[in-house]
mmCIF file of C-alpha atoms and ligand atoms in Angstrom:
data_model
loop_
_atom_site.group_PDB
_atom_site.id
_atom_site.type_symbol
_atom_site.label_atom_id
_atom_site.label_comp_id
_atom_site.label_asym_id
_atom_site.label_seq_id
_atom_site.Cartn_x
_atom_site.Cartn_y
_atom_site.Cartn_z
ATOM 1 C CA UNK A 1 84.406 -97.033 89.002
ATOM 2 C CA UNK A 2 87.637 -98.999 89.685
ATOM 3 C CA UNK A 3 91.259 -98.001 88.153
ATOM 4 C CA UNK A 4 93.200 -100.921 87.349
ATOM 5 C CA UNK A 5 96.549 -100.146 86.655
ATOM 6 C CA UNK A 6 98.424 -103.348 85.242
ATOM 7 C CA UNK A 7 102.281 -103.861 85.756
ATOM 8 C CA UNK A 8 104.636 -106.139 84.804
ATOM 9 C CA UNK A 9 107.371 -108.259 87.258
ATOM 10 C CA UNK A 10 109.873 -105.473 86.385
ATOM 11 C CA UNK A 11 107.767 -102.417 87.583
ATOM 12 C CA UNK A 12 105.943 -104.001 90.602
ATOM 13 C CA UNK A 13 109.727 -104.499 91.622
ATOM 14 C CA UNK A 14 110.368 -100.950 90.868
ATOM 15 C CA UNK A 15 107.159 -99.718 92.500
ATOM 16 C CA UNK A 16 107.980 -101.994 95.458
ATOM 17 C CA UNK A 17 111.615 -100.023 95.658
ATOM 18 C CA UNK A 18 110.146 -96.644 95.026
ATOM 19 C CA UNK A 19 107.213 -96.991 98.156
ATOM 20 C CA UNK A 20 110.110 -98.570 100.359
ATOM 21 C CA UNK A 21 112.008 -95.495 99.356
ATOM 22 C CA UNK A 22 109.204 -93.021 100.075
ATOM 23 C CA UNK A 23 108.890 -94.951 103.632
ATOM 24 C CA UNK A 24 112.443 -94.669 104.392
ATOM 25 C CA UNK A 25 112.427 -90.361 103.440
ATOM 26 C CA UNK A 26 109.274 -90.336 105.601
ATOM 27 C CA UNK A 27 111.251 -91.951 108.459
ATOM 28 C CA UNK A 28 113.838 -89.900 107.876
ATOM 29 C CA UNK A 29 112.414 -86.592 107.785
ATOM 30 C CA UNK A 30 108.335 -86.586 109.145
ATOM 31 C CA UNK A 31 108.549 -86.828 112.692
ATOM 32 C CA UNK A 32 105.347 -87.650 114.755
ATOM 33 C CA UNK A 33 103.896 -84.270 116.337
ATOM 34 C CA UNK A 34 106.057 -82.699 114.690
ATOM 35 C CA UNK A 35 107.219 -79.559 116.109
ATOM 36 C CA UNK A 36 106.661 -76.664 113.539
ATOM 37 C CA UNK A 37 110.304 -74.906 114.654
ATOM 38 C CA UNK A 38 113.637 -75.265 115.859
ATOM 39 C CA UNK A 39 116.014 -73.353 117.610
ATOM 40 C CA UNK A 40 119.731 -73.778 116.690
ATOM 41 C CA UNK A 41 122.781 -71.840 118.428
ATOM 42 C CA UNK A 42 125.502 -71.956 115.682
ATOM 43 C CA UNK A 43 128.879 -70.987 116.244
ATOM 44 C CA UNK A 44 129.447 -71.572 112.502
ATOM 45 C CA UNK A 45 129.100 -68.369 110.517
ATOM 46 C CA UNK A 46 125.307 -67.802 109.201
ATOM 47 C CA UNK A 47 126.614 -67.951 105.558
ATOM 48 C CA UNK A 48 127.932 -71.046 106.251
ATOM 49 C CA UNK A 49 125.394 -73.173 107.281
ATOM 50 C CA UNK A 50 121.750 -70.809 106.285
ATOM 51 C CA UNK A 51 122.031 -72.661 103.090
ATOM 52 C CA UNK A 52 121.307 -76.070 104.319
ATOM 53 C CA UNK A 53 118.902 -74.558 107.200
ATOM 54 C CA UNK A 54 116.735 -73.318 104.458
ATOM 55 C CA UNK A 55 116.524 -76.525 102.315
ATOM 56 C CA UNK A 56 115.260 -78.302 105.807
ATOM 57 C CA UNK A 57 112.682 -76.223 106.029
ATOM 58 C CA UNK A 58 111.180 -76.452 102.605
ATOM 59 C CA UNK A 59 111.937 -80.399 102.793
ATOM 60 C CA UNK A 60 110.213 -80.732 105.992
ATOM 61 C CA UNK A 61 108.198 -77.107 106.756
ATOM 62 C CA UNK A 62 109.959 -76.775 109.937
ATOM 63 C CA UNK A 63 111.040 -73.753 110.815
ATOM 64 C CA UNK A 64 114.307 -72.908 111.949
ATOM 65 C CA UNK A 65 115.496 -70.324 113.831
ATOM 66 C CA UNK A 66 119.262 -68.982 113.952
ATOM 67 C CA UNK A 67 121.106 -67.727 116.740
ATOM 68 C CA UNK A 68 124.755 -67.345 115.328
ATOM 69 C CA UNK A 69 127.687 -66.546 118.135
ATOM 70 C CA UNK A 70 130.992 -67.108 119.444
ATOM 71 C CA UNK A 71 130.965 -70.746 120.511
ATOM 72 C CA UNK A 72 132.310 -69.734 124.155
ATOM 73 C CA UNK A 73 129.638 -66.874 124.191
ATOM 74 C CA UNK A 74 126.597 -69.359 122.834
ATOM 75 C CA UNK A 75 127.739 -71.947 125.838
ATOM 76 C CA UNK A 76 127.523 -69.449 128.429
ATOM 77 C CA UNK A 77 124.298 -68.017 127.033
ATOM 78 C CA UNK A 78 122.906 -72.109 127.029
ATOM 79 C CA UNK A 79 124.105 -72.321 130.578
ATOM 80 C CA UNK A 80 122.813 -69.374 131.719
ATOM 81 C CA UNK A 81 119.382 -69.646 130.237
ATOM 82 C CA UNK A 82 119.540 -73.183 132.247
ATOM 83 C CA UNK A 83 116.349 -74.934 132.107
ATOM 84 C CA UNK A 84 114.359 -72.405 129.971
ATOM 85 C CA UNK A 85 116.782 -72.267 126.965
ATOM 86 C CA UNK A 86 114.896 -72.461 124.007
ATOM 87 C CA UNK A 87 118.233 -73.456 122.306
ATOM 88 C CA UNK A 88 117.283 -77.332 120.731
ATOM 89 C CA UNK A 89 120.190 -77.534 118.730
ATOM 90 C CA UNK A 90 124.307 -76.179 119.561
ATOM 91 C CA UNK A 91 126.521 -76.368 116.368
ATOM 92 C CA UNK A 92 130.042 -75.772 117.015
ATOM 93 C CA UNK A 93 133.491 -75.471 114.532
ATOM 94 C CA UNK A 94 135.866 -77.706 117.057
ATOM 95 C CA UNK A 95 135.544 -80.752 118.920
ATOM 96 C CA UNK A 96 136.665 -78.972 121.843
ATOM 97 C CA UNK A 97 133.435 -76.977 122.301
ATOM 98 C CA UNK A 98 131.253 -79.944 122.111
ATOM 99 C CA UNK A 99 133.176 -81.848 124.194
ATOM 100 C CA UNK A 100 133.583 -78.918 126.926
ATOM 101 C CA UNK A 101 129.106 -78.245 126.538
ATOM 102 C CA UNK A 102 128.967 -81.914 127.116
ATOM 103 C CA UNK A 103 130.939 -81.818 130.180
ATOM 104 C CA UNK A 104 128.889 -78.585 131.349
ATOM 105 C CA UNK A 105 126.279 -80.358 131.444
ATOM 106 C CA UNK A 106 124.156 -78.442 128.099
ATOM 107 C CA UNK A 107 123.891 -81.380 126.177
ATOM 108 C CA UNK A 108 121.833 -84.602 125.884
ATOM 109 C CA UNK A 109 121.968 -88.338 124.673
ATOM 110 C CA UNK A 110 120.760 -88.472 120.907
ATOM 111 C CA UNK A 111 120.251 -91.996 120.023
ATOM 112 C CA UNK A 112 119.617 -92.305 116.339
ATOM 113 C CA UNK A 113 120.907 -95.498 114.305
ATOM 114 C CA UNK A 114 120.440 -93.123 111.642
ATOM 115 C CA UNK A 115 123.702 -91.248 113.021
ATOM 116 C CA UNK A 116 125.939 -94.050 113.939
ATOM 117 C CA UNK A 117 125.090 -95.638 110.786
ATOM 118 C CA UNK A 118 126.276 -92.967 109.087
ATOM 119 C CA UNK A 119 129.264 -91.008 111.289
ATOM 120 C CA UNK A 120 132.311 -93.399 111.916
ATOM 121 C CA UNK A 121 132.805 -94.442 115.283
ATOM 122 C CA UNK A 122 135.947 -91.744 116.197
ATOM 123 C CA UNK A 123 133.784 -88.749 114.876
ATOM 124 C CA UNK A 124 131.254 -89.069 117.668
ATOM 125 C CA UNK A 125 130.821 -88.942 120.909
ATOM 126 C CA UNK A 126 130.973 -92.720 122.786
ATOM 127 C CA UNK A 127 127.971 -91.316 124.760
ATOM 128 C CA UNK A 128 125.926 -89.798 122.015
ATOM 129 C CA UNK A 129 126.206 -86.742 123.068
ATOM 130 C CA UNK A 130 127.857 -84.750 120.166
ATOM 131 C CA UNK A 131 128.569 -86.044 116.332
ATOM 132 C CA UNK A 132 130.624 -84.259 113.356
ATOM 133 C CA UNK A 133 129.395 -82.868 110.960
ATOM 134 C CA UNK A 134 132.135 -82.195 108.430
ATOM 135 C CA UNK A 135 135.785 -83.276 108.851
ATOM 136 C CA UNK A 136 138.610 -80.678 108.791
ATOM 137 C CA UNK A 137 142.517 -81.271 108.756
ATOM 138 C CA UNK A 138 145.480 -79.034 109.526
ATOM 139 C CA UNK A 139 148.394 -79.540 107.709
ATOM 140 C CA UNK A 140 151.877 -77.538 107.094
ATOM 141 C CA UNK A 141 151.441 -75.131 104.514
ATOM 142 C CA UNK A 142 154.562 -73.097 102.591
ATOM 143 C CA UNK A 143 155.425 -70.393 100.201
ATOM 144 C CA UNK A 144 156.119 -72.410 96.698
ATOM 145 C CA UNK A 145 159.052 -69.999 95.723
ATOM 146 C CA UNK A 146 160.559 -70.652 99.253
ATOM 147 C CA UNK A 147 160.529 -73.976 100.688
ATOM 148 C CA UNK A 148 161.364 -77.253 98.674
ATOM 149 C CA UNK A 149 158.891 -79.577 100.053
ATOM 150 C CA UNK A 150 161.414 -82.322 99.994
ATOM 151 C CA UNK A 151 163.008 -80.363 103.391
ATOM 152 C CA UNK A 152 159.647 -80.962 105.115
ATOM 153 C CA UNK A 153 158.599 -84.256 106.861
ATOM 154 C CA UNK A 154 156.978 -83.866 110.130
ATOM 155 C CA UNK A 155 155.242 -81.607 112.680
ATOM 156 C CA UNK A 156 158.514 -82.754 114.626
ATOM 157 C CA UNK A 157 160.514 -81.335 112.084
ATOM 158 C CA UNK A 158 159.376 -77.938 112.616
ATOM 159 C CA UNK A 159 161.426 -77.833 115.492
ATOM 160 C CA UNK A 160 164.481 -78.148 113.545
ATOM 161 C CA UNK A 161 167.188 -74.885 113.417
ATOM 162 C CA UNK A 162 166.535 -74.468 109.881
ATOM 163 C CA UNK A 163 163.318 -73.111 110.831
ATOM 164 C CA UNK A 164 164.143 -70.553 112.608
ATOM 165 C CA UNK A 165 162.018 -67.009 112.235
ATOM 166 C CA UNK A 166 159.974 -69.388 109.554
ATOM 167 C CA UNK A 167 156.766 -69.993 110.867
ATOM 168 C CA UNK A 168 153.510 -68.437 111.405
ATOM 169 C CA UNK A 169 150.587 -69.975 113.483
ATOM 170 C CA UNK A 170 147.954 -68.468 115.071
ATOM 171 C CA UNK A 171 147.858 -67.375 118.997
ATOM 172 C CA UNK A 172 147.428 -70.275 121.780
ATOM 173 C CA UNK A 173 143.857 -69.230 122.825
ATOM 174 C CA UNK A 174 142.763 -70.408 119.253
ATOM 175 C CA UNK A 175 141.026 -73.555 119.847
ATOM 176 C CA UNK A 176 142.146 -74.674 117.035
ATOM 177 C CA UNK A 177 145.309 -75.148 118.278
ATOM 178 C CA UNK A 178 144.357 -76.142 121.078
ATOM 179 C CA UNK A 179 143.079 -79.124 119.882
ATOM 180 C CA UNK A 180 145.930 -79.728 117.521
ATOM 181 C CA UNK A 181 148.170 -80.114 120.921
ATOM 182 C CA UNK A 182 145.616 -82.073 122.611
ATOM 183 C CA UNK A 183 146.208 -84.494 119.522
ATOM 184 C CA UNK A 184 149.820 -84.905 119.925
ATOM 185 C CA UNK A 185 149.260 -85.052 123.589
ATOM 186 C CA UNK A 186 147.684 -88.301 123.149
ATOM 187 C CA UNK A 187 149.752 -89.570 120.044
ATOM 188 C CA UNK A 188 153.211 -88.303 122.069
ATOM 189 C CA UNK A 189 152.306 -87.647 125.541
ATOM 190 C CA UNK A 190 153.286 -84.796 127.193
ATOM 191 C CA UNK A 191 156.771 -84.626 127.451
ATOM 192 C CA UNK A 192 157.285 -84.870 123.993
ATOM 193 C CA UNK A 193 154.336 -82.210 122.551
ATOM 194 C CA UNK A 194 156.098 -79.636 125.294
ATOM 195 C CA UNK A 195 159.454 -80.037 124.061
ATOM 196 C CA UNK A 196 157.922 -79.886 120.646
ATOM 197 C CA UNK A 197 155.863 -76.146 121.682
ATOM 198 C CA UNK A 198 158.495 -74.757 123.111
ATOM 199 C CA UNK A 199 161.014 -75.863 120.085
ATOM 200 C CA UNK A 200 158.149 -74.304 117.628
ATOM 201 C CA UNK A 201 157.893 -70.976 119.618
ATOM 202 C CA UNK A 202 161.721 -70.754 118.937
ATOM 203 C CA UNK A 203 160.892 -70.579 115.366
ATOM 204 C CA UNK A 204 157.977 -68.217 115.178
ATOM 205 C CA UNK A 205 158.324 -65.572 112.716
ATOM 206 C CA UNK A 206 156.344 -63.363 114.568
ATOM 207 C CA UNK A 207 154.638 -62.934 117.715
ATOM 208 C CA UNK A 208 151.129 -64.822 116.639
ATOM 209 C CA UNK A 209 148.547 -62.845 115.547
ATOM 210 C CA UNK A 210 145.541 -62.877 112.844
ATOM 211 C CA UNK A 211 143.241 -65.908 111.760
ATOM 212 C CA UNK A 212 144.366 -68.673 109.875
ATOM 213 C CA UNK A 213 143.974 -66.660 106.528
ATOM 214 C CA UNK A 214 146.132 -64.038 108.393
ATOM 215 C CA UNK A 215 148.897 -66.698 108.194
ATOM 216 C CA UNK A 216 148.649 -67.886 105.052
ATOM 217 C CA UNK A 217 148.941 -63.876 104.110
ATOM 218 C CA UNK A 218 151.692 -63.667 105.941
ATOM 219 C CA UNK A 219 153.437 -66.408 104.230
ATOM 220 C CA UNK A 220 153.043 -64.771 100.623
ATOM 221 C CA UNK A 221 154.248 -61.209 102.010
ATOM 222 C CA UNK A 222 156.989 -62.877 102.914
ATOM 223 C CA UNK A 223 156.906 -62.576 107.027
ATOM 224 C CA UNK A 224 157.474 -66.384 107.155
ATOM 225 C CA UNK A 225 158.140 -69.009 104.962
ATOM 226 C CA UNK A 226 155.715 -71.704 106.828
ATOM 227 C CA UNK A 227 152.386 -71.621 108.180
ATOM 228 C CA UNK A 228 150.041 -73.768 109.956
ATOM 229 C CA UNK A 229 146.179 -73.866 109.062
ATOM 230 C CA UNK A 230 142.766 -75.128 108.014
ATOM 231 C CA UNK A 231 142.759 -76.234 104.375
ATOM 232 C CA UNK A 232 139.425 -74.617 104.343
ATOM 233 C CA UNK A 233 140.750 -71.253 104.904
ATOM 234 C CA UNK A 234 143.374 -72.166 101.669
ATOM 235 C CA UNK A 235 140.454 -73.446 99.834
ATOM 236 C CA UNK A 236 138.161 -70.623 100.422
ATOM 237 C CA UNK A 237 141.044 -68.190 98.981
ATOM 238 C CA UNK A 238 141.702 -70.406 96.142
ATOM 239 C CA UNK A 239 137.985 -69.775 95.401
ATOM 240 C CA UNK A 240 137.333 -66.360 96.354
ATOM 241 C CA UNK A 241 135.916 -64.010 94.066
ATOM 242 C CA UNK A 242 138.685 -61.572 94.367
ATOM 243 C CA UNK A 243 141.632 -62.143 92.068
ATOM 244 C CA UNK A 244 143.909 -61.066 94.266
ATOM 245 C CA UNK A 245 142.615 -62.990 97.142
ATOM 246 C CA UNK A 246 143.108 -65.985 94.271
ATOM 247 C CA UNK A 247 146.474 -64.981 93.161
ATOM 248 C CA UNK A 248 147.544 -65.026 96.659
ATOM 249 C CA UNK A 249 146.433 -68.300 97.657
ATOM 250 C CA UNK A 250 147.931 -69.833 94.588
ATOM 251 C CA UNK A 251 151.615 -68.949 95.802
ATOM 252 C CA UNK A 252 151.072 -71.464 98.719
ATOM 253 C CA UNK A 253 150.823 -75.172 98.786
ATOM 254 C CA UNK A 254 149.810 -78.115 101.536
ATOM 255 C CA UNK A 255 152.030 -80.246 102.685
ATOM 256 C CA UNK A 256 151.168 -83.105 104.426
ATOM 257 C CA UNK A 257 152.712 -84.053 107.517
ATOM 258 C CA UNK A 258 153.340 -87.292 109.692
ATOM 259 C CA UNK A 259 151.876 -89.685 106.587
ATOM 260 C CA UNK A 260 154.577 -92.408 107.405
ATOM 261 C CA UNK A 261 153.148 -92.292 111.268
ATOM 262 C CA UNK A 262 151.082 -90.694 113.359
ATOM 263 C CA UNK A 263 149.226 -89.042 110.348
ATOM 264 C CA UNK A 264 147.717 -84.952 110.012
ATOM 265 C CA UNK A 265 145.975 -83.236 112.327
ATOM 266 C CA UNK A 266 142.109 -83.003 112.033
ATOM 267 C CA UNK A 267 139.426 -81.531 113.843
ATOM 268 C CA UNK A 268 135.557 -81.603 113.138
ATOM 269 C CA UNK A 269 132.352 -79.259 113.069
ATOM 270 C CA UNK A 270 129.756 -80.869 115.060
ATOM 271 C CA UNK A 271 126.653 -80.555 116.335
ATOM 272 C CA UNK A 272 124.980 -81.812 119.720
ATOM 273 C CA UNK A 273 120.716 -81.649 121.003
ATOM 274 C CA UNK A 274 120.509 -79.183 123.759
ATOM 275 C CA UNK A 275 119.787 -80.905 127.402
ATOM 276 C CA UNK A 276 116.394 -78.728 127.593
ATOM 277 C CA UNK A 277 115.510 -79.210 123.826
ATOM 278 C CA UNK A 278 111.713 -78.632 123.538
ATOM 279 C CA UNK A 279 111.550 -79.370 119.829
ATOM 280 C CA UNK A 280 113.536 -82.523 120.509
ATOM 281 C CA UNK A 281 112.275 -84.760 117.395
ATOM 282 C CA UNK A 282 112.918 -81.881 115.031
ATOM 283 C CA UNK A 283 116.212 -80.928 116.436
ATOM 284 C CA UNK A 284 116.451 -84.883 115.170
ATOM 285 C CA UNK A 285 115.482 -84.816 112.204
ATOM 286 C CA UNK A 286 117.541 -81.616 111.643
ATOM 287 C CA UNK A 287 120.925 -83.562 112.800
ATOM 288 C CA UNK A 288 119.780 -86.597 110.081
ATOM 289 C CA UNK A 289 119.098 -84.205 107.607
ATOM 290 C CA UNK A 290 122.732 -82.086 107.752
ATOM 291 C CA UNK A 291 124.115 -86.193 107.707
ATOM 292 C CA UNK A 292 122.503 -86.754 104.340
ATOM 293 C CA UNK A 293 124.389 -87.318 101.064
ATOM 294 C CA UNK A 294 122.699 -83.599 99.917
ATOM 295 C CA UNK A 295 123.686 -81.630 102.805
ATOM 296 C CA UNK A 296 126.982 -83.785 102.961
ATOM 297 C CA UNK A 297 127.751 -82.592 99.472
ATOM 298 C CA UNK A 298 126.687 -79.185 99.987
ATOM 299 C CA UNK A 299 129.766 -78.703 102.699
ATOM 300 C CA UNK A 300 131.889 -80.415 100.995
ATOM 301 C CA UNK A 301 131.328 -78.105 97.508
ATOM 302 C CA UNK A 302 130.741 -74.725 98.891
ATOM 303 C CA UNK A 303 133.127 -75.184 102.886
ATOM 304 C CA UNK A 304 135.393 -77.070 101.164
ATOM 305 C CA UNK A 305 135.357 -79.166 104.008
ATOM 306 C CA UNK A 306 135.673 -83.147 104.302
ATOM 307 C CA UNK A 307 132.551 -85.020 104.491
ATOM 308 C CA UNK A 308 131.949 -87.503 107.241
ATOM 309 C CA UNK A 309 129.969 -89.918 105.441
ATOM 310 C CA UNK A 310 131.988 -92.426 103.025
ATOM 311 C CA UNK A 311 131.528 -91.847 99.309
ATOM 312 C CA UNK A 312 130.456 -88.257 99.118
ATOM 313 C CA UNK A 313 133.061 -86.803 96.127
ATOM 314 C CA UNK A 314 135.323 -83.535 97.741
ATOM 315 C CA UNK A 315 135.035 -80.341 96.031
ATOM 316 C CA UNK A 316 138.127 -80.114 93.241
ATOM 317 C CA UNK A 317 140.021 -78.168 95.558
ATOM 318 C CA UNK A 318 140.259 -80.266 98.024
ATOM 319 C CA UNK A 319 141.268 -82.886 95.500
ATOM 320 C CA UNK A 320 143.784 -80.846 94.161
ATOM 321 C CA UNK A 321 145.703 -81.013 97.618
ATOM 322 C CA UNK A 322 145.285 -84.291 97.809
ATOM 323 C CA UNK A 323 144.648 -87.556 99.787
ATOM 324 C CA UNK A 324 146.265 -87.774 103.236
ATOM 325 C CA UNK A 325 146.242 -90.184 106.121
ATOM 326 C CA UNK A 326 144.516 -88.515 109.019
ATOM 327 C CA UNK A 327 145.745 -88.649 112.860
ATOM 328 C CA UNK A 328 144.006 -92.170 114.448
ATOM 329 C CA UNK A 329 142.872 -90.679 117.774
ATOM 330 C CA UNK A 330 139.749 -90.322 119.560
ATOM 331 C CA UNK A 331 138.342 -87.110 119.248
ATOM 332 C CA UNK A 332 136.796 -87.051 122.290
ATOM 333 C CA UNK A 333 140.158 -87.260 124.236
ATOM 334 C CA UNK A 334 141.229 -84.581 121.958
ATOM 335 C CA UNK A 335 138.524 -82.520 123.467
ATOM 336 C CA UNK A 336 139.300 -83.892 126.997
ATOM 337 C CA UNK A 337 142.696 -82.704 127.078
ATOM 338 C CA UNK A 338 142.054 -79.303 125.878
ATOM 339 C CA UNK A 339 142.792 -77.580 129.546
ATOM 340 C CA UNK A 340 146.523 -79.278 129.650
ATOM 341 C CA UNK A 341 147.156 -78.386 126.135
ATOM 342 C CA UNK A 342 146.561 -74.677 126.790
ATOM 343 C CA UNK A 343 148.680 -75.119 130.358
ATOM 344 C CA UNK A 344 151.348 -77.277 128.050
ATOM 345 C CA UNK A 345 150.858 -73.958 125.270
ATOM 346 C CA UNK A 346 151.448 -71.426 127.952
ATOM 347 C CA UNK A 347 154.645 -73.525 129.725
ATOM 348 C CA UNK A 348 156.122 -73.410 125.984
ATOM 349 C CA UNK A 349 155.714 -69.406 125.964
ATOM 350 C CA UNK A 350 153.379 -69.563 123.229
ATOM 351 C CA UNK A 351 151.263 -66.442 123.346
HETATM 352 FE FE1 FE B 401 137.444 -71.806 111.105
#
């Protein structure tokens, strides 16, 4: 017995669509001999990133297993393990990282279309070695009752006198920060971004301390009127399922800096295929995956951080402090220069 299933033009099309669809999800996500695992060093925080681990493996059925660390601590481990790591996959928080287990030799060369179709061009590596994952920036950030944000302008600015015992930032050995330098290293050059460090030392509050959320704390209690951090961290207060956590986060706002020129500081979290990857096609299809419009959305709903890929919406909060024109420089000479930004840091007395 034969089914005969008569369509019209208008659902052949659709059909047609719909099996070219199916194709393209297969491509995406079934991998020939597929491995059944993969092994993923994260230095992102397990809550952060299980989530979207666990909806690969019911999309595909491949396993994943965690290792979460201290990025520094997971390089060393990959390094150490040399050719017998079973790490596939190394997700790091800062550009830095990637760029320093690149030069270490950990990493290897993932050609996918599927990535640079999908990543702009400055938010991977020219090699292929690394790509971002999610976009974060670093703006100025100020106590409402306190600061007029008419008085504020640039990171340059923050030099100024009227600064002075104003400003709260985290400790030099936070990459971070480190990065942040590197930037204005390569926007400035060095001359400039050391005058600049040692000008913003002069106004520290406080001897640095704490995590970003320490700082934006710090601001509210009143210990400084200024503080420089991750909107994330802001975001993830705003949200927080403690009032007072909420309360607190609502007496401080994001400014941001350098829109007429050089444009904000921003950093990504990225992720790069081990060099000894034995699961090397799903450590693939795991990087496509956390580039797709669902895992895209995911960070930028529940991290409140920016989403690589054009055209994924931002979570309200990040709306709500708003649109800003992001620093134009490679990230991979950000990462580069992060050994003279922590010599520059330490000139400039920044502890
Ligand atoms: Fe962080």
């Amino acid at each position: 017995m034969r089914f005969v299933i008569k369509v019209n033009r208008k659902e052949k099309v659709i059909l047609r669509i719909s099996s070219v669809f199916v194709l393209f999800l297969l491509s995406i996500f079934s991998v020939n001999s597929i491995a059944a695992e993969v092994n993923v060093y994260s230095a992102r925080k397990e809550a952060l990133i299980k989530p979207i681990l666990d909806d690969f493996s019911k999309e595909t059925g491949i396993k994943v297993n965690l290792i979460t660390g201290g990025a520094d601590a997971l390089i060393s481990r990959i390094q150490s393990e040399g050719q017998f790591s079973p790490a596939d996959v190394l997700i790091s928080t800062d550009v830095g990282r990637l760029v320093r287990a690149k030069q270490l030799g950990i990493t290897q060369v993932n050609a996918d279309d599927f990535v640079v179709e999908n990543v702009p061009a400055y938010l991977r590596d020219e090699d292929q070695h690394w790509t971002a994952l999610t976009l974060r920036a670093r703006p100025i950030m100020y106590a409402k009752d306190r600061v007029n944000p008419e008085s504020l302008s640039t990171m340059q600015a923050l030099t100024d006198e009227k600064w002075k015992n104003r400003i709260c930032i985290r400790s030099s050995n936070n990459i971070y920060n480190q990065s942040m330098i590197s930037g204005m290293i390569q926007t400035q050059g060095e001359a400039k971004t050391l005058a600049w460090a040692k000008g913003l030392v002069a106004n520290f509050a406080r001897t640095p301390k704490g995590g970003d959320r320490d700082q934006i704390k710090a601001v509210v209690a009143g210990e400084c009127d200024i503080a420089i951090a991750n909107t994330y961290y802001l975001a993830g207060m705003l949200n927080d399922e403690e009032e007072a956590t909420r309360k607190t986060a609502q007496q401080v706002a994001v400014f941001w800096p350098d829109q007429e020129t050089i444009g904000a500081h921003v950093n990504i979290s990225g992720v790069s295929i081990a060099k000894h990857a034995k699961n090397l096609d799903a450590a693939k299809a795991l990087i496509r995956f956390m580039l797709t419009d669902e895992a895209q959305v995911w960070y930028a709903e529940t991290n409140h951080e920016y989403p690589v890929k054009e055209g994924i919406k931002w979570s309200q909060t990040l709306q709500d402090m708003g649109t800003f024109k992001a620093q134009d420089v490679s990230l991979s000479k950000v990462g580069e220069t992060n050994a003279k930004a922590l010599m520059l840091m330490d000139s400039a007395g920044w502890r």
